[in-house]
Short mmCIF file of C-alpha atoms in Angstrom, two decimals:
data_model
loop_
_atom_site.label_atom_id
_atom_site.label_comp_id
_atom_site.label_asym_id
_atom_site.label_seq_id
_atom_site.Cartn_x
_atom_site.Cartn_y
_atom_site.Cartn_z
CA UNK G 1 -102.82 116.16 -29.52
CA UNK G 2 -100.42 113.26 -29.16
CA UNK G 3 -97.74 115.53 -27.73
CA UNK G 4 -100.19 116.75 -25.09
CA UNK G 5 -100.99 113.19 -24.08
CA UNK G 6 -97.33 112.25 -23.95
CA UNK G 7 -96.60 115.30 -21.83
CA UNK G 8 -99.51 114.49 -19.54
CA UNK G 9 -98.21 110.94 -19.07
CA UNK G 10 -94.70 112.20 -18.37
CA UNK G 11 -96.10 114.66 -15.83
CA UNK G 12 -98.00 111.83 -14.14
CA UNK G 13 -94.77 109.81 -13.90
CA UNK G 14 -92.92 112.72 -12.35
CA UNK G 15 -95.68 113.43 -9.84
CA UNK G 16 -95.62 109.76 -8.91
CA UNK G 17 -91.87 109.77 -8.34
CA UNK G 18 -92.12 112.83 -6.12
CA UNK G 19 -95.04 111.41 -4.16
CA UNK G 20 -93.26 108.09 -3.70
CA UNK G 21 -90.09 109.83 -2.48
CA UNK G 22 -92.01 112.01 -0.02
CA UNK G 23 -93.90 108.97 1.24
CA UNK G 24 -90.67 107.06 1.72
CA UNK G 25 -89.02 110.00 3.49
CA UNK G 26 -91.94 110.51 5.86
CA UNK G 27 -92.65 106.82 6.39
CA UNK G 28 -96.13 107.14 4.85
CA UNK G 29 -96.62 103.79 3.11
CA UNK G 30 -99.97 104.81 1.61
CA UNK G 31 -98.46 107.87 -0.06
CA UNK G 32 -95.54 105.81 -1.30
CA UNK G 33 -97.95 103.27 -2.84
CA UNK G 34 -100.03 106.05 -4.47
CA UNK G 35 -96.83 107.40 -5.99
CA UNK G 36 -95.95 104.02 -7.46
CA UNK G 37 -99.49 103.80 -8.84
CA UNK G 38 -99.20 107.20 -10.52
CA UNK G 39 -95.88 106.16 -12.03
CA UNK G 40 -97.45 103.01 -13.43
CA UNK G 41 -100.32 105.03 -14.87
CA UNK G 42 -97.84 107.39 -16.52
CA UNK G 43 -95.81 104.47 -17.86
CA UNK G 44 -98.93 102.97 -19.40
CA UNK G 45 -99.85 106.28 -20.99
CA UNK G 46 -96.37 106.66 -22.47
CA UNK G 47 -96.45 103.10 -23.85
CA UNK G 48 -99.88 103.68 -25.39
CA UNK G 49 -98.79 106.86 -27.15
CA UNK G 50 -95.57 105.25 -28.41
CA UNK G 51 -97.56 102.31 -29.81
CA UNK G 52 -99.90 104.71 -31.58
CA UNK G 53 -96.89 106.45 -33.12
CA UNK G 54 -95.52 103.15 -34.42
CA UNK G 55 -98.73 102.31 -36.22
CA UNK G 56 -99.19 105.85 -37.47
CA UNK G 57 -95.97 105.88 -39.51
#
């Protein structure tokens, strides 16, 4: 279960990076901002899962 959540968060980070890059390349500021938001959401998910691992062991 935890691996799935970590993978989902990592996927969210990657999608955010791609979306931000496409937004920057096309000059679409809204898309670029959405990409940064997805990256932040993925970062938070990763941090949450890592914190859970620390307290689990």
